[in-house]
Amino acid sequence: MQVTMTVNGTEVSRDIEPRTLLVHFLRDTLGLTGTHWGCDTSNCGVCVVWVDERPVKSCTMLAAMAGGKSVRTVEGLERDGELDPVQRGFMECHGLQCGYCTPGMMMTARWLLDHNPDPTEGEIREAISGQICRCTGYSTIVRSIRWAATHENSSSIESPETAGSPS
């Protein structure tokens, strides 16, 4: 079947198997490997991307369900070669160890900050509660998101132009 969607600001159209999960479409078909694949049960959250400006776990969503929609991946966070404040926060505050959960955490953090520019620690912890990190104990992740909130210059709610666009 043919599926067409906008990924990180670029319209893409591909032939896929109807059973293809969005995470596999992004990684295997488009080569956007920043979105990780973990549990296949929607438990770990490493696969979080945005579909029509809402975070979703792409391991349990069929690519066909994203047809006609806008998808944003971690590759779509940077703008004009500049890292998003969330990405910078994770670097500055060492919000990762192995890094496997990081893309999903960043996508959730960006969504949180776009909707709540000054979240409390409790609000941050609640936002990331659907995601698992086995390395950090979450304190550096929370600190990274707080750093991003205090260093935010502008909102990134608008759809990305071509940042992280698939080829």
mmCIF file of C-alpha atoms in Angstrom:
data_model
loop_
_atom_site.group_PDB
_atom_site.id
_atom_site.type_symbol
_atom_site.label_atom_id
_atom_site.label_comp_id
_atom_site.label_asym_id
_atom_site.label_seq_id
_atom_site.Cartn_x
_atom_site.Cartn_y
_atom_site.Cartn_z
ATOM 1 C CA MET A 1 0.000 0.000 0.000
ATOM 2 C CA GLN A 2 1.060 3.597 -0.564
ATOM 3 C CA VAL A 3 1.448 5.918 2.440
ATOM 4 C CA THR A 4 2.101 9.652 2.289
ATOM 5 C CA MET A 5 2.904 11.833 5.281
ATOM 6 C CA THR A 6 4.975 14.851 6.169
ATOM 7 C CA VAL A 7 8.077 13.938 8.170
ATOM 8 C CA ASN A 8 10.083 16.770 9.719
ATOM 9 C CA GLY A 9 8.598 19.202 7.233
ATOM 10 C CA THR A 10 9.114 17.124 4.097
ATOM 11 C CA GLU A 11 6.364 15.187 2.354
ATOM 12 C CA VAL A 12 7.300 11.548 1.821
ATOM 13 C CA SER A 13 5.426 8.857 -0.036
ATOM 14 C CA ARG A 14 6.410 5.188 0.018
ATOM 15 C CA ASP A 15 5.021 1.743 -0.685
ATOM 16 C CA ILE A 16 4.789 -0.226 2.555
ATOM 17 C CA GLU A 17 3.377 -3.433 3.948
ATOM 18 C CA PRO A 18 0.082 -2.597 5.710
ATOM 19 C CA ARG A 19 1.450 -4.082 8.969
ATOM 20 C CA THR A 20 4.522 -1.789 9.063
ATOM 21 C CA LEU A 21 4.859 0.017 12.365
ATOM 22 C CA LEU A 22 5.633 3.727 12.298
ATOM 23 C CA VAL A 23 8.923 3.174 14.149
ATOM 24 C CA HIS A 24 10.096 0.759 11.424
ATOM 25 C CA PHE A 25 8.889 3.052 8.647
ATOM 26 C CA LEU A 26 10.929 5.917 10.113
ATOM 27 C CA ARG A 27 14.042 3.853 10.827
ATOM 28 C CA ASP A 28 14.138 1.278 8.047
ATOM 29 C CA THR A 29 12.324 2.971 5.175
ATOM 30 C CA LEU A 30 13.370 6.598 5.722
ATOM 31 C CA GLY A 31 16.694 6.014 7.497
ATOM 32 C CA LEU A 32 15.753 8.248 10.453
ATOM 33 C CA THR A 33 17.446 6.122 13.094
ATOM 34 C CA GLY A 34 17.221 8.688 15.875
ATOM 35 C CA THR A 35 13.884 7.170 16.861
ATOM 36 C CA HIS A 36 14.745 4.066 18.835
ATOM 37 C CA TRP A 37 12.867 0.804 19.115
ATOM 38 C CA GLY A 38 12.605 -0.934 22.451
ATOM 39 C CA CYS A 39 9.725 -2.905 23.887
ATOM 40 C CA ASP A 40 7.111 -3.149 21.101
ATOM 41 C CA THR A 41 4.459 -2.855 23.833
ATOM 42 C CA SER A 42 4.253 0.913 24.417
ATOM 43 C CA ASN A 43 5.889 0.558 27.840
ATOM 44 C CA CYS A 44 9.383 2.036 27.543
ATOM 45 C CA GLY A 45 8.817 5.227 25.520
ATOM 46 C CA VAL A 46 12.099 5.174 23.598
ATOM 47 C CA CYS A 47 10.111 5.407 20.351
ATOM 48 C CA VAL A 48 8.216 8.645 21.073
ATOM 49 C CA VAL A 49 7.649 10.880 18.043
ATOM 50 C CA TRP A 50 5.008 13.510 17.371
ATOM 51 C CA VAL A 51 2.064 12.854 15.099
ATOM 52 C CA ASP A 52 0.095 16.007 14.374
ATOM 53 C CA GLU A 53 1.893 17.796 17.227
ATOM 54 C CA ARG A 54 1.114 15.119 19.851
ATOM 55 C CA PRO A 55 3.583 12.644 21.320
ATOM 56 C CA VAL A 56 2.880 9.027 20.380
ATOM 57 C CA LYS A 57 4.721 5.773 20.915
ATOM 58 C CA SER A 58 5.584 4.773 17.371
ATOM 59 C CA CYS A 59 6.114 1.083 18.217
ATOM 60 C CA THR A 60 2.369 0.550 18.512
ATOM 61 C CA MET A 61 1.156 2.786 15.692
ATOM 62 C CA LEU A 62 0.915 1.535 12.136
ATOM 63 C CA ALA A 63 2.653 3.734 9.583
ATOM 64 C CA ALA A 64 -0.583 3.732 7.589
ATOM 65 C CA MET A 65 -2.309 5.442 10.541
ATOM 66 C CA ALA A 66 0.110 8.361 10.097
ATOM 67 C CA GLY A 67 -0.905 8.732 6.456
ATOM 68 C CA GLY A 68 -1.841 12.322 5.659
ATOM 69 C CA LYS A 69 -0.442 13.514 8.981
ATOM 70 C CA SER A 70 2.601 15.419 10.152
ATOM 71 C CA VAL A 71 5.298 13.397 11.933
ATOM 72 C CA ARG A 72 8.184 14.933 13.830
ATOM 73 C CA THR A 73 11.182 12.935 15.011
ATOM 74 C CA VAL A 74 14.188 13.810 17.134
ATOM 75 C CA GLU A 75 16.003 14.685 13.901
ATOM 76 C CA GLY A 76 13.436 17.457 13.460
ATOM 77 C CA LEU A 77 14.254 19.213 16.732
ATOM 78 C CA GLU A 78 17.223 21.267 15.561
ATOM 79 C CA ARG A 79 16.680 24.475 13.605
ATOM 80 C CA ASP A 80 19.048 26.052 11.117
ATOM 81 C CA GLY A 81 21.911 23.904 12.387
ATOM 82 C CA GLU A 82 21.303 24.939 16.011
ATOM 83 C CA LEU A 83 20.423 22.394 18.648
ATOM 84 C CA ASP A 84 17.071 22.770 20.347
ATOM 85 C CA PRO A 85 17.362 23.925 23.986
ATOM 86 C CA VAL A 86 16.201 20.455 25.037
ATOM 87 C CA GLN A 87 19.085 18.862 23.135
ATOM 88 C CA ARG A 88 21.516 21.364 24.634
ATOM 89 C CA GLY A 89 20.079 20.731 28.095
ATOM 90 C CA PHE A 90 20.736 17.013 27.819
ATOM 91 C CA MET A 91 24.332 17.793 26.808
ATOM 92 C CA GLU A 92 24.925 20.454 29.466
ATOM 93 C CA CYS A 93 23.398 18.491 32.341
ATOM 94 C CA HIS A 94 24.533 15.004 31.286
ATOM 95 C CA GLY A 95 20.950 13.853 30.902
ATOM 96 C CA LEU A 96 21.976 10.577 29.336
ATOM 97 C CA GLN A 97 24.278 7.682 29.921
ATOM 98 C CA CYS A 98 23.756 4.962 27.342
ATOM 99 C CA GLY A 99 21.499 7.321 25.358
ATOM 100 C CA TYR A 100 18.957 4.742 24.294
ATOM 101 C CA CYS A 101 15.978 6.477 25.921
ATOM 102 C CA THR A 102 17.207 9.982 25.072
ATOM 103 C CA PRO A 103 15.372 10.624 21.761
ATOM 104 C CA GLY A 104 12.010 9.696 23.277
ATOM 105 C CA MET A 105 12.740 11.725 26.404
ATOM 106 C CA MET A 106 13.695 14.729 24.268
ATOM 107 C CA MET A 107 10.515 14.546 22.205
ATOM 108 C CA THR A 108 8.400 14.390 25.355
ATOM 109 C CA ALA A 109 10.402 17.213 26.955
ATOM 110 C CA ARG A 110 10.006 19.439 23.889
ATOM 111 C CA TRP A 111 6.249 18.845 23.889
ATOM 112 C CA LEU A 112 6.061 19.636 27.605
ATOM 113 C CA LEU A 113 7.999 22.896 27.235
ATOM 114 C CA ASP A 114 5.914 23.959 24.245
ATOM 115 C CA HIS A 115 2.796 23.584 26.390
ATOM 116 C CA ASN A 116 4.227 24.522 29.794
ATOM 117 C CA PRO A 117 7.308 26.771 29.476
ATOM 118 C CA ASP A 118 8.100 26.713 33.207
ATOM 119 C CA PRO A 119 7.254 23.253 34.534
ATOM 120 C CA THR A 120 7.888 22.220 38.113
ATOM 121 C CA GLU A 121 9.983 19.170 38.885
ATOM 122 C CA GLY A 122 6.758 17.274 39.573
ATOM 123 C CA GLU A 123 5.279 18.279 36.213
ATOM 124 C CA ILE A 124 8.454 17.175 34.447
ATOM 125 C CA ARG A 125 8.440 13.834 36.254
ATOM 126 C CA GLU A 126 4.785 13.325 35.384
ATOM 127 C CA ALA A 127 5.420 14.159 31.707
ATOM 128 C CA ILE A 128 8.204 11.566 31.443
ATOM 129 C CA SER A 129 6.454 8.985 33.623
ATOM 130 C CA GLY A 130 5.549 6.902 30.566
ATOM 131 C CA GLN A 131 9.197 6.438 29.697
ATOM 132 C CA ILE A 132 11.869 4.211 31.146
ATOM 133 C CA CYS A 133 15.524 5.046 31.696
ATOM 134 C CA ARG A 134 17.572 2.246 33.169
ATOM 135 C CA CYS A 135 20.771 4.263 33.587
ATOM 136 C CA THR A 136 20.269 7.700 35.107
ATOM 137 C CA GLY A 137 17.732 7.499 37.901
ATOM 138 C CA TYR A 138 15.942 10.411 36.168
ATOM 139 C CA SER A 139 17.509 13.241 38.199
ATOM 140 C CA THR A 140 19.834 14.328 35.373
ATOM 141 C CA ILE A 141 16.978 14.064 32.886
ATOM 142 C CA VAL A 142 14.798 16.311 35.046
ATOM 143 C CA ARG A 143 17.724 18.715 35.474
ATOM 144 C CA SER A 144 18.250 18.740 31.689
ATOM 145 C CA ILE A 145 14.629 19.660 31.048
ATOM 146 C CA ARG A 146 14.741 22.406 33.700
ATOM 147 C CA TRP A 147 17.916 23.744 32.040
ATOM 148 C CA ALA A 148 16.103 23.834 28.690
ATOM 149 C CA ALA A 149 13.153 25.647 30.257
ATOM 150 C CA THR A 150 15.402 28.365 31.666
ATOM 151 C CA HIS A 151 17.424 28.718 28.438
ATOM 152 C CA GLU A 152 14.500 28.740 26.028
ATOM 153 C CA ASN A 153 14.648 31.592 23.480
ATOM 154 C CA SER A 154 11.571 30.778 21.474
ATOM 155 C CA SER A 155 8.895 28.148 21.104
ATOM 156 C CA SER A 156 9.323 25.413 18.523
ATOM 157 C CA ILE A 157 5.634 24.641 18.158
ATOM 158 C CA GLU A 158 5.691 25.584 14.468
ATOM 159 C CA SER A 159 6.300 22.726 12.101
ATOM 160 C CA PRO A 160 9.946 22.253 11.136
ATOM 161 C CA GLU A 161 11.000 23.463 7.710
ATOM 162 C CA THR A 162 13.508 20.837 6.625
ATOM 163 C CA ALA A 163 15.473 20.007 9.778
ATOM 164 C CA GLY A 164 16.197 16.293 9.880
ATOM 165 C CA SER A 165 14.269 15.717 6.658
ATOM 166 C CA PRO A 166 14.396 12.243 5.156
ATOM 167 C CA SER A 167 16.097 11.891 1.810
#
